[in-house]
Amino acid sequence: MNPAVSLFTSILNPPQSAIIAIGTVEQKAIPDKSNANGFSFDQTINITGTFDHRVVDGALGGEFIKALKQIIENPLEMLL
């Protein structure tokens, strides 16, 4: 991915019912009380989902994105 593009929204083309857009991984400062500096750096990524509401209910799309977030944050859980 081009480092200049951190977030974008994809466009559905028929007959697609859903598409996922994944941006670039970025380093961001996160508040951290345990660190002497008061913050630490962590990698973040923007993921957006576009869903055709005639086919996929928005609530189901939200549940899918929530499950995808859980898998990306904890990949070893896929092995269980």
Short mmCIF file of C-alpha atoms in Angstrom, two decimals:
data_model
loop_
_atom_site.label_atom_id
_atom_site.label_comp_id
_atom_site.label_asym_id
_atom_site.label_seq_id
_atom_site.Cartn_x
_atom_site.Cartn_y
_atom_site.Cartn_z
CA MET A 1 0.00 0.00 0.00
CA ASN A 2 1.16 3.51 -0.74
CA PRO A 3 2.22 5.15 2.56
CA ALA A 4 0.39 8.33 1.53
CA VAL A 5 -2.97 6.50 1.65
CA SER A 6 -3.92 5.76 5.26
CA LEU A 7 -7.71 5.46 4.79
CA PHE A 8 -10.06 5.01 1.87
CA THR A 9 -13.54 3.75 1.10
CA SER A 10 -14.02 1.19 -1.64
CA ILE A 11 -16.89 1.23 -4.14
CA LEU A 12 -19.09 -1.78 -4.82
CA ASN A 13 -19.51 -2.98 -8.37
CA PRO A 14 -22.49 -5.23 -9.16
CA PRO A 15 -22.82 -8.16 -8.41
CA GLN A 16 -20.61 -7.60 -5.32
CA SER A 17 -22.38 -7.46 -1.97
CA ALA A 18 -19.42 -6.46 0.24
CA ILE A 19 -15.85 -5.23 -0.04
CA ILE A 20 -13.15 -4.48 2.50
CA ALA A 21 -10.69 -1.56 2.20
CA ILE A 22 -7.42 -1.86 4.13
CA GLY A 23 -5.20 1.19 4.66
CA THR A 24 -1.52 1.52 5.53
CA VAL A 25 -0.05 0.53 8.88
CA GLU A 26 0.95 3.67 10.80
CA GLN A 27 2.84 4.34 14.02
CA LYS A 28 0.74 6.38 16.48
CA ALA A 29 1.40 7.68 19.99
CA ILE A 30 -0.81 5.96 22.57
CA PRO A 31 -1.18 7.31 26.14
CA ASP A 32 0.66 5.02 28.56
CA LYS A 33 0.84 5.76 32.30
CA SER A 34 3.35 2.96 33.00
CA ASN A 35 5.95 4.47 30.65
CA ALA A 36 8.18 7.28 32.00
CA ASN A 37 7.45 9.39 28.90
CA GLY A 38 3.68 9.11 29.39
CA PHE A 39 3.10 7.55 25.97
CA SER A 40 4.24 4.68 23.79
CA PHE A 41 4.05 4.01 20.08
CA ASP A 42 1.81 1.36 18.58
CA GLN A 43 0.94 0.27 15.05
CA THR A 44 -2.57 1.07 13.84
CA ILE A 45 -4.42 0.28 10.62
CA ASN A 46 -7.71 1.54 9.20
CA ILE A 47 -10.10 -1.07 7.81
CA THR A 48 -13.46 -0.08 6.33
CA GLY A 49 -16.23 -2.26 5.01
CA THR A 50 -18.73 -1.33 2.32
CA PHE A 51 -21.90 -3.44 2.26
CA ASP A 52 -24.86 -3.53 -0.12
CA HIS A 53 -27.79 -3.19 2.30
CA ARG A 54 -30.10 -4.91 -0.18
CA VAL A 55 -28.12 -8.11 0.36
CA VAL A 56 -26.25 -7.75 3.68
CA ASP A 57 -27.84 -6.12 6.71
CA GLY A 58 -25.67 -3.36 8.18
CA ALA A 59 -25.76 -5.00 11.62
CA LEU A 60 -24.34 -8.23 10.17
CA GLY A 61 -21.68 -6.21 8.38
CA GLY A 62 -20.76 -4.58 11.69
CA GLU A 63 -20.51 -7.98 13.38
CA PHE A 64 -18.21 -9.15 10.57
CA ILE A 65 -15.92 -6.13 11.02
CA LYS A 66 -15.92 -6.72 14.80
CA ALA A 67 -14.91 -10.38 14.29
CA LEU A 68 -12.22 -9.34 11.78
CA LYS A 69 -10.82 -6.87 14.32
CA GLN A 70 -10.69 -9.60 16.97
CA ILE A 71 -8.80 -11.94 14.61
CA ILE A 72 -6.31 -9.27 13.53
CA GLU A 73 -5.60 -8.24 17.13
CA ASN A 74 -5.28 -11.86 18.37
CA PRO A 75 -4.24 -14.10 15.43
CA LEU A 76 -3.38 -17.10 17.62
CA GLU A 77 -7.06 -17.42 18.57
CA MET A 78 -7.73 -18.71 15.06
CA LEU A 79 -5.87 -21.89 16.02
CA LEU A 80 -8.24 -22.70 18.89
#
